[in-house]
Amino acid sequence: ILICINVFLKIPKLIDLCEMNEAISQKDRIISQLNTAMASMFSQSELDNAIFEARKGLFTSENVELMINKILEWDINNDGAIGLEEAIQALMISTGIKPIE
């Protein structure tokens, strides 16, 4: 049995705790129903495949190291750092634009 209490907050309106509890309970039921519906949308193999495909797009540390070494081959002023010009070259390559020779 819920005991309903009216509480006066710092706003000029009384809020009924029973109404608040009912809204919270309704929210929890809706979330539970959505979780159940979403769980039945995909099979485990479909989820596993989606995760596998998503991971293909991630860079490994080896990929990043190779990219940095390739970028440093273009080191315009030979300072061993990636500056604006090198960054532009990298962006051009990553977007498929032919880099400046």
PDB file of C-alpha atoms in Angstrom:
ATOM      1  CA  ILE A   1       0.000   0.000   0.000  1.00  0.00           C
ATOM      2  CA  LEU A   2       1.411   3.361  -1.015  1.00  0.00           C
ATOM      3  CA  ILE A   3       0.958   6.253   1.324  1.00  0.00           C
ATOM      4  CA  CYS A   4       0.442   9.422  -0.667  1.00  0.00           C
ATOM      5  CA  ILE A   5       2.052  12.551   0.664  1.00  0.00           C
ATOM      6  CA  ASN A   6       1.952  16.018  -0.787  1.00  0.00           C
ATOM      7  CA  VAL A   7       5.287  17.786  -0.608  1.00  0.00           C
ATOM      8  CA  PHE A   8       5.814  21.481  -1.130  1.00  0.00           C
ATOM      9  CA  LEU A   9       8.992  22.101  -3.086  1.00  0.00           C
ATOM     10  CA  LYS A  10      10.647  25.420  -3.742  1.00  0.00           C
ATOM     11  CA  ILE A  11       8.235  25.977  -6.570  1.00  0.00           C
ATOM     12  CA  PRO A  12       4.741  27.324  -5.978  1.00  0.00           C
ATOM     13  CA  LYS A  13       3.060  24.014  -6.819  1.00  0.00           C
ATOM     14  CA  LEU A  14       2.222  20.951  -4.783  1.00  0.00           C
ATOM     15  CA  ILE A  15       3.549  17.728  -6.217  1.00  0.00           C
ATOM     16  CA  ASP A  16       1.753  14.513  -5.377  1.00  0.00           C
ATOM     17  CA  LEU A  17       4.297  11.785  -4.585  1.00  0.00           C
ATOM     18  CA  CYS A  18       1.824   9.125  -5.697  1.00  0.00           C
ATOM     19  CA  GLU A  19       1.707  10.711  -9.159  1.00  0.00           C
ATOM     20  CA  MET A  20       5.496  10.853  -9.252  1.00  0.00           C
ATOM     21  CA  ASN A  21       5.803   7.201  -8.188  1.00  0.00           C
ATOM     22  CA  GLU A  22       3.223   6.193 -10.770  1.00  0.00           C
ATOM     23  CA  ALA A  23       5.132   8.034 -13.510  1.00  0.00           C
ATOM     24  CA  ILE A  24       8.392   6.360 -12.457  1.00  0.00           C
ATOM     25  CA  SER A  25       6.723   2.955 -12.410  1.00  0.00           C
ATOM     26  CA  GLN A  26       5.215   3.561 -15.844  1.00  0.00           C
ATOM     27  CA  LYS A  27       8.624   4.619 -17.184  1.00  0.00           C
ATOM     28  CA  ASP A  28      10.196   1.421 -15.848  1.00  0.00           C
ATOM     29  CA  ARG A  29       7.477  -0.721 -17.483  1.00  0.00           C
ATOM     30  CA  ILE A  30       7.959   1.038 -20.830  1.00  0.00           C
ATOM     31  CA  ILE A  31      11.741   0.576 -20.700  1.00  0.00           C
ATOM     32  CA  SER A  32      11.280  -3.102 -19.865  1.00  0.00           C
ATOM     33  CA  GLN A  33       8.871  -3.545 -22.785  1.00  0.00           C
ATOM     34  CA  LEU A  34      11.278  -1.789 -25.162  1.00  0.00           C
ATOM     35  CA  ASN A  35      14.196  -3.932 -24.003  1.00  0.00           C
ATOM     36  CA  THR A  36      12.140  -7.073 -24.607  1.00  0.00           C
ATOM     37  CA  ALA A  37      11.077  -5.877 -28.064  1.00  0.00           C
ATOM     38  CA  MET A  38      14.615  -4.848 -29.036  1.00  0.00           C
ATOM     39  CA  ALA A  39      16.090  -8.142 -27.808  1.00  0.00           C
ATOM     40  CA  SER A  40      13.880 -10.039 -30.234  1.00  0.00           C
ATOM     41  CA  MET A  41      14.816  -7.866 -33.222  1.00  0.00           C
ATOM     42  CA  PHE A  42      18.214  -9.489 -33.858  1.00  0.00           C
ATOM     43  CA  SER A  43      19.614 -12.971 -33.410  1.00  0.00           C
ATOM     44  CA  GLN A  44      22.861 -13.504 -31.517  1.00  0.00           C
ATOM     45  CA  SER A  45      24.694 -14.297 -34.766  1.00  0.00           C
ATOM     46  CA  GLU A  46      23.429 -11.044 -36.321  1.00  0.00           C
ATOM     47  CA  LEU A  47      24.682  -9.086 -33.303  1.00  0.00           C
ATOM     48  CA  ASP A  48      28.039 -10.896 -33.394  1.00  0.00           C
ATOM     49  CA  ASN A  49      28.384 -10.168 -37.115  1.00  0.00           C
ATOM     50  CA  ALA A  50      27.534  -6.477 -36.619  1.00  0.00           C
ATOM     51  CA  ILE A  51      30.198  -6.186 -33.912  1.00  0.00           C
ATOM     52  CA  PHE A  52      32.721  -8.011 -36.118  1.00  0.00           C
ATOM     53  CA  GLU A  53      32.015  -5.656 -39.039  1.00  0.00           C
ATOM     54  CA  ALA A  54      32.244  -2.581 -36.809  1.00  0.00           C
ATOM     55  CA  ARG A  55      35.616  -3.694 -35.474  1.00  0.00           C
ATOM     56  CA  LYS A  56      36.969  -3.939 -39.021  1.00  0.00           C
ATOM     57  CA  GLY A  57      36.741  -0.157 -39.231  1.00  0.00           C
ATOM     58  CA  LEU A  58      38.856   0.396 -36.132  1.00  0.00           C
ATOM     59  CA  PHE A  59      42.561   1.074 -36.408  1.00  0.00           C
ATOM     60  CA  THR A  60      45.072  -1.184 -34.676  1.00  0.00           C
ATOM     61  CA  SER A  61      48.223   0.266 -33.160  1.00  0.00           C
ATOM     62  CA  GLU A  62      50.153  -1.219 -36.091  1.00  0.00           C
ATOM     63  CA  ASN A  63      47.892   0.610 -38.560  1.00  0.00           C
ATOM     64  CA  VAL A  64      48.419   3.895 -36.744  1.00  0.00           C
ATOM     65  CA  GLU A  65      52.190   3.376 -36.606  1.00  0.00           C
ATOM     66  CA  LEU A  66      52.308   2.680 -40.356  1.00  0.00           C
ATOM     67  CA  MET A  67      50.213   5.776 -41.076  1.00  0.00           C
ATOM     68  CA  ILE A  68      52.451   7.987 -38.945  1.00  0.00           C
ATOM     69  CA  ASN A  69      55.596   6.611 -40.581  1.00  0.00           C
ATOM     70  CA  LYS A  70      54.056   7.221 -44.007  1.00  0.00           C
ATOM     71  CA  ILE A  71      53.116  10.768 -43.001  1.00  0.00           C
ATOM     72  CA  LEU A  72      56.655  11.406 -41.756  1.00  0.00           C
ATOM     73  CA  GLU A  73      57.951  10.389 -45.204  1.00  0.00           C
ATOM     74  CA  TRP A  74      56.310  13.601 -46.419  1.00  0.00           C
ATOM     75  CA  ASP A  75      58.026  15.680 -43.739  1.00  0.00           C
ATOM     76  CA  ILE A  76      58.202  18.921 -45.682  1.00  0.00           C
ATOM     77  CA  ASN A  77      60.741  20.716 -43.485  1.00  0.00           C
ATOM     78  CA  ASN A  78      62.383  17.524 -42.147  1.00  0.00           C
ATOM     79  CA  ASP A  79      61.703  18.427 -38.514  1.00  0.00           C
ATOM     80  CA  GLY A  80      60.426  14.952 -37.578  1.00  0.00           C
ATOM     81  CA  ALA A  81      57.051  16.320 -36.529  1.00  0.00           C
ATOM     82  CA  ILE A  82      53.630  16.350 -38.103  1.00  0.00           C
ATOM     83  CA  GLY A  83      52.853  19.938 -38.997  1.00  0.00           C
ATOM     84  CA  LEU A  84      50.027  21.592 -40.881  1.00  0.00           C
ATOM     85  CA  GLU A  85      51.288  20.586 -44.319  1.00  0.00           C
ATOM     86  CA  GLU A  86      51.731  16.956 -43.300  1.00  0.00           C
ATOM     87  CA  ALA A  87      48.281  16.944 -41.679  1.00  0.00           C
ATOM     88  CA  ILE A  88      46.733  18.305 -44.879  1.00  0.00           C
ATOM     89  CA  GLN A  89      48.472  15.565 -46.877  1.00  0.00           C
ATOM     90  CA  ALA A  90      47.105  12.923 -44.473  1.00  0.00           C
ATOM     91  CA  LEU A  91      43.580  14.339 -44.728  1.00  0.00           C
ATOM     92  CA  MET A  92      43.800  14.380 -48.502  1.00  0.00           C
ATOM     93  CA  ILE A  93      44.812  10.721 -48.599  1.00  0.00           C
ATOM     94  CA  SER A  94      42.170   9.656 -46.071  1.00  0.00           C
ATOM     95  CA  THR A  95      39.461  11.339 -48.160  1.00  0.00           C
ATOM     96  CA  GLY A  96      40.739   9.849 -51.414  1.00  0.00           C
ATOM     97  CA  ILE A  97      42.201  13.062 -52.836  1.00  0.00           C
ATOM     98  CA  LYS A  98      45.584  12.622 -54.507  1.00  0.00           C
ATOM     99  CA  PRO A  99      48.279  14.177 -52.294  1.00  0.00           C
ATOM    100  CA  ILE A 100      50.521  16.952 -53.506  1.00  0.00           C
ATOM    101  CA  GLU A 101      53.775  15.589 -54.908  1.00  0.00           C
TER     102      GLU A 101
END
